[in-house]
Amino acid sequence: EGKTKEDFKFLYKRAIASYSTGDIENALKDINQFSLEFPESYQAHILAALIYRQQGAVDQQLIELNKALELRDDNPQLRKWRGSLYMEKGENKIARRDFLTVRSLEDDPELESNLGVVYYALEKPDSALLCFNKSIELDAMYEPAYLYAGSFCLELERFDLALKYLNLALLLDSENANALFYKGIALVELNRSEEGCRFLSKAFKAGQDDAGDYLKEHCYDIFK
């Protein structure tokens, strides 16, 4: 006996119920079956993308988000989500395009920081730092912006500037293991080894395992 349109609509409702109770596999089965019958359903593609996000399936999320945005391209949150997935895949030019489109509609510190990461990956460090500064301007409490800026300045061997960002990060969270680690590196590189090694030691005790290698290389003579 053939199913009617109403039977397929029930699948959508059941998919939502399954998703809300954590029954991901059945939710995905139902929503995929529903979408075959109603490919024009914007909300169904979003639900499928949410399910795939729980599964960590990046490519499948992109397929569903692309379908949703083809139907309606007026949702900046979906475009930001898609941009973050392209960023995760290393497709930075596409990610930049999405982030800049969103920025023309609305802005927030996370968007600016993500855009900074993308610019840095595209070998545009000055543009990246402008984005991190904008992120901080939008929300001075947004810690990732300081950490990104500090770590990228270390890679660029701009150690004094790295230290400024990392000091601000540590004002927000004095126990942040990454900030302690990066600050230790910056201090060592600035020939402030004793102070730097103290921060590397703190970072290692706070769970930043990579600090151990720096301690062995730079701090053995200081601590022995």
PDB file of C-alpha atoms in Angstrom:
ATOM      1  CA  GLU A   1       0.000   0.000   0.000  1.00  0.00           C
ATOM      2  CA  GLY A   2       1.461   3.358  -1.036  1.00  0.00           C
ATOM      3  CA  LYS A   3       2.138   6.073   1.495  1.00  0.00           C
ATOM      4  CA  THR A   4       0.332   9.399   1.321  1.00  0.00           C
ATOM      5  CA  LYS A   5       1.857  12.845   1.826  1.00  0.00           C
ATOM      6  CA  GLU A   6       0.400  12.848   5.342  1.00  0.00           C
ATOM      7  CA  ASP A   7       2.261   9.634   6.154  1.00  0.00           C
ATOM      8  CA  PHE A   8       5.529  11.322   5.197  1.00  0.00           C
ATOM      9  CA  LYS A   9       4.677  14.413   7.277  1.00  0.00           C
ATOM     10  CA  PHE A  10       4.377  12.099  10.265  1.00  0.00           C
ATOM     11  CA  LEU A  11       7.973  11.032   9.623  1.00  0.00           C
ATOM     12  CA  TYR A  12       9.122  14.619  10.109  1.00  0.00           C
ATOM     13  CA  LYS A  13       7.327  14.915  13.447  1.00  0.00           C
ATOM     14  CA  ARG A  14       8.714  11.572  14.556  1.00  0.00           C
ATOM     15  CA  ALA A  15      12.226  12.620  13.511  1.00  0.00           C
ATOM     16  CA  ILE A  16      11.954  15.723  15.710  1.00  0.00           C
ATOM     17  CA  ALA A  17      10.718  13.615  18.632  1.00  0.00           C
ATOM     18  CA  SER A  18      13.540  11.109  18.193  1.00  0.00           C
ATOM     19  CA  TYR A  19      16.143  13.883  17.928  1.00  0.00           C
ATOM     20  CA  SER A  20      14.850  15.593  21.074  1.00  0.00           C
ATOM     21  CA  THR A  21      15.196  12.346  23.049  1.00  0.00           C
ATOM     22  CA  GLY A  22      18.662  11.570  21.689  1.00  0.00           C
ATOM     23  CA  ASP A  23      17.597   8.744  19.378  1.00  0.00           C
ATOM     24  CA  ILE A  24      19.859   9.994  16.605  1.00  0.00           C
ATOM     25  CA  GLU A  25      19.846   6.955  14.343  1.00  0.00           C
ATOM     26  CA  ASN A  26      16.059   6.766  14.038  1.00  0.00           C
ATOM     27  CA  ALA A  27      15.807  10.536  13.701  1.00  0.00           C
ATOM     28  CA  LEU A  28      18.228  10.447  10.771  1.00  0.00           C
ATOM     29  CA  LYS A  29      16.436   7.529   9.132  1.00  0.00           C
ATOM     30  CA  ASP A  30      13.084   9.333   9.327  1.00  0.00           C
ATOM     31  CA  ILE A  31      14.315  12.734   8.195  1.00  0.00           C
ATOM     32  CA  ASN A  32      16.170  11.282   5.223  1.00  0.00           C
ATOM     33  CA  GLN A  33      13.068   9.392   4.150  1.00  0.00           C
ATOM     34  CA  PHE A  34      10.978  12.546   4.589  1.00  0.00           C
ATOM     35  CA  SER A  35      13.431  14.636   2.567  1.00  0.00           C
ATOM     36  CA  LEU A  36      13.212  12.249  -0.378  1.00  0.00           C
ATOM     37  CA  GLU A  37       9.525  13.098  -0.596  1.00  0.00           C
ATOM     38  CA  PHE A  38       9.841  16.770   0.373  1.00  0.00           C
ATOM     39  CA  PRO A  39      13.248  17.962  -0.913  1.00  0.00           C
ATOM     40  CA  GLU A  40      11.962  21.546  -0.741  1.00  0.00           C
ATOM     41  CA  SER A  41      11.599  21.384   3.052  1.00  0.00           C
ATOM     42  CA  TYR A  42      14.043  23.926   4.454  1.00  0.00           C
ATOM     43  CA  GLN A  43      13.547  22.848   8.064  1.00  0.00           C
ATOM     44  CA  ALA A  44      14.164  19.180   7.226  1.00  0.00           C
ATOM     45  CA  HIS A  45      17.620  19.948   5.850  1.00  0.00           C
ATOM     46  CA  ILE A  46      18.451  21.955   8.971  1.00  0.00           C
ATOM     47  CA  LEU A  47      17.332  19.085  11.200  1.00  0.00           C
ATOM     48  CA  ALA A  48      19.435  16.647   9.175  1.00  0.00           C
ATOM     49  CA  ALA A  49      22.455  18.973   9.518  1.00  0.00           C
ATOM     50  CA  LEU A  50      21.929  19.141  13.299  1.00  0.00           C
ATOM     51  CA  ILE A  51      21.833  15.353  13.480  1.00  0.00           C
ATOM     52  CA  TYR A  52      24.995  15.046  11.414  1.00  0.00           C
ATOM     53  CA  ARG A  53      26.655  17.633  13.663  1.00  0.00           C
ATOM     54  CA  GLN A  54      26.016  15.380  16.649  1.00  0.00           C
ATOM     55  CA  GLN A  55      27.674  12.575  14.702  1.00  0.00           C
ATOM     56  CA  GLY A  56      30.650  14.778  13.785  1.00  0.00           C
ATOM     57  CA  ALA A  57      29.972  14.193  10.073  1.00  0.00           C
ATOM     58  CA  VAL A  58      31.355  17.357   8.455  1.00  0.00           C
ATOM     59  CA  ASP A  59      30.727  16.536   4.795  1.00  0.00           C
ATOM     60  CA  GLN A  60      27.133  15.461   5.438  1.00  0.00           C
ATOM     61  CA  GLN A  61      26.484  18.658   7.393  1.00  0.00           C
ATOM     62  CA  LEU A  62      27.746  20.659   4.421  1.00  0.00           C
ATOM     63  CA  ILE A  63      25.470  18.790   2.007  1.00  0.00           C
ATOM     64  CA  GLU A  64      22.399  19.574   4.112  1.00  0.00           C
ATOM     65  CA  LEU A  65      23.389  23.192   4.799  1.00  0.00           C
ATOM     66  CA  ASN A  66      24.000  23.767   1.102  1.00  0.00           C
ATOM     67  CA  LYS A  67      20.525  22.418   0.318  1.00  0.00           C
ATOM     68  CA  ALA A  68      18.968  24.633   2.993  1.00  0.00           C
ATOM     69  CA  LEU A  69      20.813  27.735   1.782  1.00  0.00           C
ATOM     70  CA  GLU A  70      19.807  27.023  -1.814  1.00  0.00           C
ATOM     71  CA  LEU A  71      16.193  27.151  -0.666  1.00  0.00           C
ATOM     72  CA  ARG A  72      16.677  30.237   1.549  1.00  0.00           C
ATOM     73  CA  ASP A  73      19.877  32.215   1.797  1.00  0.00           C
ATOM     74  CA  ASP A  74      18.655  34.752   4.363  1.00  0.00           C
ATOM     75  CA  ASN A  75      19.866  32.962   7.506  1.00  0.00           C
ATOM     76  CA  PRO A  76      23.271  34.315   8.618  1.00  0.00           C
ATOM     77  CA  GLN A  77      23.596  31.684  11.356  1.00  0.00           C
ATOM     78  CA  LEU A  78      23.447  28.875   8.807  1.00  0.00           C
ATOM     79  CA  ARG A  79      26.022  30.611   6.648  1.00  0.00           C
ATOM     80  CA  LYS A  80      28.311  31.109   9.661  1.00  0.00           C
ATOM     81  CA  TRP A  81      27.891  27.442  10.544  1.00  0.00           C
ATOM     82  CA  ARG A  82      28.763  26.457   6.982  1.00  0.00           C
ATOM     83  CA  GLY A  83      31.797  28.764   7.010  1.00  0.00           C
ATOM     84  CA  SER A  84      33.091  27.143  10.200  1.00  0.00           C
ATOM     85  CA  LEU A  85      32.821  23.710   8.553  1.00  0.00           C
ATOM     86  CA  TYR A  86      34.744  24.871   5.495  1.00  0.00           C
ATOM     87  CA  MET A  87      37.334  26.345   7.865  1.00  0.00           C
ATOM     88  CA  GLU A  88      37.590  22.978   9.640  1.00  0.00           C
ATOM     89  CA  LYS A  89      38.173  21.294   6.261  1.00  0.00           C
ATOM     90  CA  GLY A  90      40.882  23.827   5.361  1.00  0.00           C
ATOM     91  CA  GLU A  91      38.812  25.291   2.509  1.00  0.00           C
ATOM     92  CA  ASN A  92      39.641  28.764   3.722  1.00  0.00           C
ATOM     93  CA  LYS A  93      38.710  30.837   0.669  1.00  0.00           C
ATOM     94  CA  ILE A  94      35.166  29.468   0.749  1.00  0.00           C
ATOM     95  CA  ALA A  95      35.022  29.949   4.519  1.00  0.00           C
ATOM     96  CA  ARG A  96      36.162  33.563   4.140  1.00  0.00           C
ATOM     97  CA  ARG A  97      33.411  34.226   1.612  1.00  0.00           C
ATOM     98  CA  ASP A  98      30.753  32.930   4.003  1.00  0.00           C
ATOM     99  CA  PHE A  99      32.152  34.836   6.979  1.00  0.00           C
ATOM    100  CA  LEU A 100      32.374  38.110   5.047  1.00  0.00           C
ATOM    101  CA  THR A 101      28.785  37.695   3.851  1.00  0.00           C
ATOM    102  CA  VAL A 102      27.632  37.212   7.436  1.00  0.00           C
ATOM    103  CA  ARG A 103      29.735  40.135   8.634  1.00  0.00           C
ATOM    104  CA  SER A 104      27.911  42.427   6.186  1.00  0.00           C
ATOM    105  CA  LEU A 105      24.652  41.519   7.982  1.00  0.00           C
ATOM    106  CA  GLU A 106      25.748  41.136  11.599  1.00  0.00           C
ATOM    107  CA  ASP A 107      28.936  40.779  13.587  1.00  0.00           C
ATOM    108  CA  ASP A 108      30.074  39.044  16.751  1.00  0.00           C
ATOM    109  CA  PRO A 109      33.399  38.153  18.406  1.00  0.00           C
ATOM    110  CA  GLU A 110      33.324  34.497  17.357  1.00  0.00           C
ATOM    111  CA  LEU A 111      32.797  35.436  13.709  1.00  0.00           C
ATOM    112  CA  GLU A 112      35.708  37.897  13.791  1.00  0.00           C
ATOM    113  CA  SER A 113      37.993  35.338  15.447  1.00  0.00           C
ATOM    114  CA  ASN A 114      37.072  32.675  12.897  1.00  0.00           C
ATOM    115  CA  LEU A 115      37.694  35.158  10.116  1.00  0.00           C
ATOM    116  CA  GLY A 116      41.082  35.900  11.698  1.00  0.00           C
ATOM    117  CA  VAL A 117      41.979  32.207  11.665  1.00  0.00           C
ATOM    118  CA  VAL A 118      41.004  31.991   8.001  1.00  0.00           C
ATOM    119  CA  TYR A 119      43.040  35.072   7.046  1.00  0.00           C
ATOM    120  CA  TYR A 120      46.056  33.665   8.870  1.00  0.00           C
ATOM    121  CA  ALA A 121      45.708  30.361   7.012  1.00  0.00           C
ATOM    122  CA  LEU A 122      45.560  32.356   3.773  1.00  0.00           C
ATOM    123  CA  GLU A 123      48.899  33.987   4.744  1.00  0.00           C
ATOM    124  CA  LYS A 124      47.366  37.385   5.486  1.00  0.00           C
ATOM    125  CA  PRO A 125      48.578  37.884   9.079  1.00  0.00           C
ATOM    126  CA  ASP A 126      47.890  41.621   9.262  1.00  0.00           C
ATOM    127  CA  SER A 127      44.263  41.063   8.247  1.00  0.00           C
ATOM    128  CA  ALA A 128      44.086  38.264  10.815  1.00  0.00           C
ATOM    129  CA  LEU A 129      45.282  40.521  13.646  1.00  0.00           C
ATOM    130  CA  LEU A 130      42.786  43.204  12.627  1.00  0.00           C
ATOM    131  CA  CYS A 131      40.035  40.612  12.989  1.00  0.00           C
ATOM    132  CA  PHE A 132      41.244  39.493  16.421  1.00  0.00           C
ATOM    133  CA  ASN A 133      41.386  43.123  17.548  1.00  0.00           C
ATOM    134  CA  LYS A 134      37.834  43.634  16.250  1.00  0.00           C
ATOM    135  CA  SER A 135      36.733  40.525  18.133  1.00  0.00           C
ATOM    136  CA  ILE A 136      38.196  41.951  21.341  1.00  0.00           C
ATOM    137  CA  GLU A 137      36.571  45.319  20.615  1.00  0.00           C
ATOM    138  CA  LEU A 138      33.186  43.597  20.294  1.00  0.00           C
ATOM    139  CA  ASP A 139      33.674  41.645  23.533  1.00  0.00           C
ATOM    140  CA  ALA A 140      36.698  42.219  25.723  1.00  0.00           C
ATOM    141  CA  MET A 141      35.849  39.019  27.626  1.00  0.00           C
ATOM    142  CA  TYR A 142      36.060  36.756  24.558  1.00  0.00           C
ATOM    143  CA  GLU A 143      39.113  34.706  25.489  1.00  0.00           C
ATOM    144  CA  PRO A 144      39.735  32.794  22.205  1.00  0.00           C
ATOM    145  CA  ALA A 145      40.620  36.033  20.396  1.00  0.00           C
ATOM    146  CA  TYR A 146      43.547  36.685  22.749  1.00  0.00           C
ATOM    147  CA  LEU A 147      44.773  33.093  22.480  1.00  0.00           C
ATOM    148  CA  TYR A 148      44.587  33.005  18.686  1.00  0.00           C
ATOM    149  CA  ALA A 149      46.338  36.360  18.412  1.00  0.00           C
ATOM    150  CA  GLY A 150      48.996  35.397  20.925  1.00  0.00           C
ATOM    151  CA  SER A 151      49.775  32.040  19.330  1.00  0.00           C
ATOM    152  CA  PHE A 152      49.901  33.474  15.805  1.00  0.00           C
ATOM    153  CA  CYS A 153      52.206  36.276  16.953  1.00  0.00           C
ATOM    154  CA  LEU A 154      54.521  33.607  18.350  1.00  0.00           C
ATOM    155  CA  GLU A 155      54.610  31.908  14.942  1.00  0.00           C
ATOM    156  CA  LEU A 156      55.348  35.288  13.353  1.00  0.00           C
ATOM    157  CA  GLU A 157      58.149  35.835  15.910  1.00  0.00           C
ATOM    158  CA  ARG A 158      56.450  39.004  17.118  1.00  0.00           C
ATOM    159  CA  PHE A 159      57.121  38.060  20.714  1.00  0.00           C
ATOM    160  CA  ASP A 160      56.463  41.428  22.395  1.00  0.00           C
ATOM    161  CA  LEU A 161      53.045  41.649  20.753  1.00  0.00           C
ATOM    162  CA  ALA A 162      52.311  38.022  21.636  1.00  0.00           C
ATOM    163  CA  LEU A 163      53.057  38.835  25.261  1.00  0.00           C
ATOM    164  CA  LYS A 164      50.537  41.691  25.261  1.00  0.00           C
ATOM    165  CA  TYR A 165      47.730  39.441  24.049  1.00  0.00           C
ATOM    166  CA  LEU A 166      48.676  36.619  26.408  1.00  0.00           C
ATOM    167  CA  ASN A 167      48.848  38.881  29.443  1.00  0.00           C
ATOM    168  CA  LEU A 168      45.294  39.988  28.671  1.00  0.00           C
ATOM    169  CA  ALA A 169      44.200  36.357  28.255  1.00  0.00           C
ATOM    170  CA  LEU A 170      45.643  35.559  31.674  1.00  0.00           C
ATOM    171  CA  LEU A 171      43.770  38.478  33.219  1.00  0.00           C
ATOM    172  CA  LEU A 172      40.581  36.721  32.109  1.00  0.00           C
ATOM    173  CA  ASP A 173      41.735  33.284  33.281  1.00  0.00           C
ATOM    174  CA  SER A 174      44.981  33.086  35.230  1.00  0.00           C
ATOM    175  CA  GLU A 175      44.962  29.254  35.083  1.00  0.00           C
ATOM    176  CA  ASN A 176      44.507  28.855  31.315  1.00  0.00           C
ATOM    177  CA  ALA A 177      47.095  26.214  30.405  1.00  0.00           C
ATOM    178  CA  ASN A 178      47.472  27.343  26.794  1.00  0.00           C
ATOM    179  CA  ALA A 179      47.939  30.993  27.746  1.00  0.00           C
ATOM    180  CA  LEU A 180      50.544  30.003  30.362  1.00  0.00           C
ATOM    181  CA  PHE A 181      52.326  27.860  27.771  1.00  0.00           C
ATOM    182  CA  TYR A 182      52.363  30.519  25.070  1.00  0.00           C
ATOM    183  CA  LYS A 183      53.495  33.182  27.524  1.00  0.00           C
ATOM    184  CA  GLY A 184      56.331  30.936  28.666  1.00  0.00           C
ATOM    185  CA  ILE A 185      57.501  30.517  25.079  1.00  0.00           C
ATOM    186  CA  ALA A 186      57.312  34.266  24.421  1.00  0.00           C
ATOM    187  CA  LEU A 187      59.368  35.048  27.521  1.00  0.00           C
ATOM    188  CA  VAL A 188      62.012  32.449  26.671  1.00  0.00           C
ATOM    189  CA  GLU A 189      62.279  33.836  23.152  1.00  0.00           C
ATOM    190  CA  LEU A 190      62.692  37.327  24.609  1.00  0.00           C
ATOM    191  CA  ASN A 191      65.646  36.007  26.662  1.00  0.00           C
ATOM    192  CA  ARG A 192      63.671  36.200  29.893  1.00  0.00           C
ATOM    193  CA  SER A 193      64.328  32.517  30.482  1.00  0.00           C
ATOM    194  CA  GLU A 194      63.886  32.262  34.235  1.00  0.00           C
ATOM    195  CA  GLU A 195      60.482  33.922  34.123  1.00  0.00           C
ATOM    196  CA  GLY A 196      59.534  32.004  30.986  1.00  0.00           C
ATOM    197  CA  CYS A 197      60.454  28.675  32.535  1.00  0.00           C
ATOM    198  CA  ARG A 198      58.226  29.413  35.533  1.00  0.00           C
ATOM    199  CA  PHE A 199      55.290  29.857  33.187  1.00  0.00           C
ATOM    200  CA  LEU A 200      56.190  26.742  31.207  1.00  0.00           C
ATOM    201  CA  SER A 201      56.313  24.802  34.475  1.00  0.00           C
ATOM    202  CA  LYS A 202      52.884  26.164  35.472  1.00  0.00           C
ATOM    203  CA  ALA A 203      51.512  25.222  32.060  1.00  0.00           C
ATOM    204  CA  PHE A 204      52.864  21.687  32.363  1.00  0.00           C
ATOM    205  CA  LYS A 205      51.337  21.273  35.825  1.00  0.00           C
ATOM    206  CA  ALA A 206      48.044  22.613  34.435  1.00  0.00           C
ATOM    207  CA  GLY A 207      47.945  19.820  31.857  1.00  0.00           C
ATOM    208  CA  GLN A 208      49.687  21.328  28.816  1.00  0.00           C
ATOM    209  CA  ASP A 209      51.863  18.348  27.904  1.00  0.00           C
ATOM    210  CA  ASP A 210      53.702  20.158  25.101  1.00  0.00           C
ATOM    211  CA  ALA A 211      55.278  22.395  27.736  1.00  0.00           C
ATOM    212  CA  GLY A 212      57.371  19.397  28.827  1.00  0.00           C
ATOM    213  CA  ASP A 213      59.479  19.472  25.673  1.00  0.00           C
ATOM    214  CA  TYR A 214      60.150  23.203  26.091  1.00  0.00           C
ATOM    215  CA  LEU A 215      61.099  22.671  29.720  1.00  0.00           C
ATOM    216  CA  LYS A 216      63.627  20.003  28.742  1.00  0.00           C
ATOM    217  CA  GLU A 217      65.076  22.129  25.954  1.00  0.00           C
ATOM    218  CA  HIS A 218      65.222  25.532  27.609  1.00  0.00           C
ATOM    219  CA  CYS A 219      64.879  25.107  31.365  1.00  0.00           C
ATOM    220  CA  TYR A 220      67.024  22.163  32.432  1.00  0.00           C
ATOM    221  CA  ASP A 221      69.933  24.390  33.459  1.00  0.00           C
ATOM    222  CA  ILE A 222      67.654  26.791  35.297  1.00  0.00           C
ATOM    223  CA  PHE A 223      65.863  24.184  37.395  1.00  0.00           C
ATOM    224  CA  LYS A 224      68.666  21.696  38.075  1.00  0.00           C
TER     225      LYS A 224
END
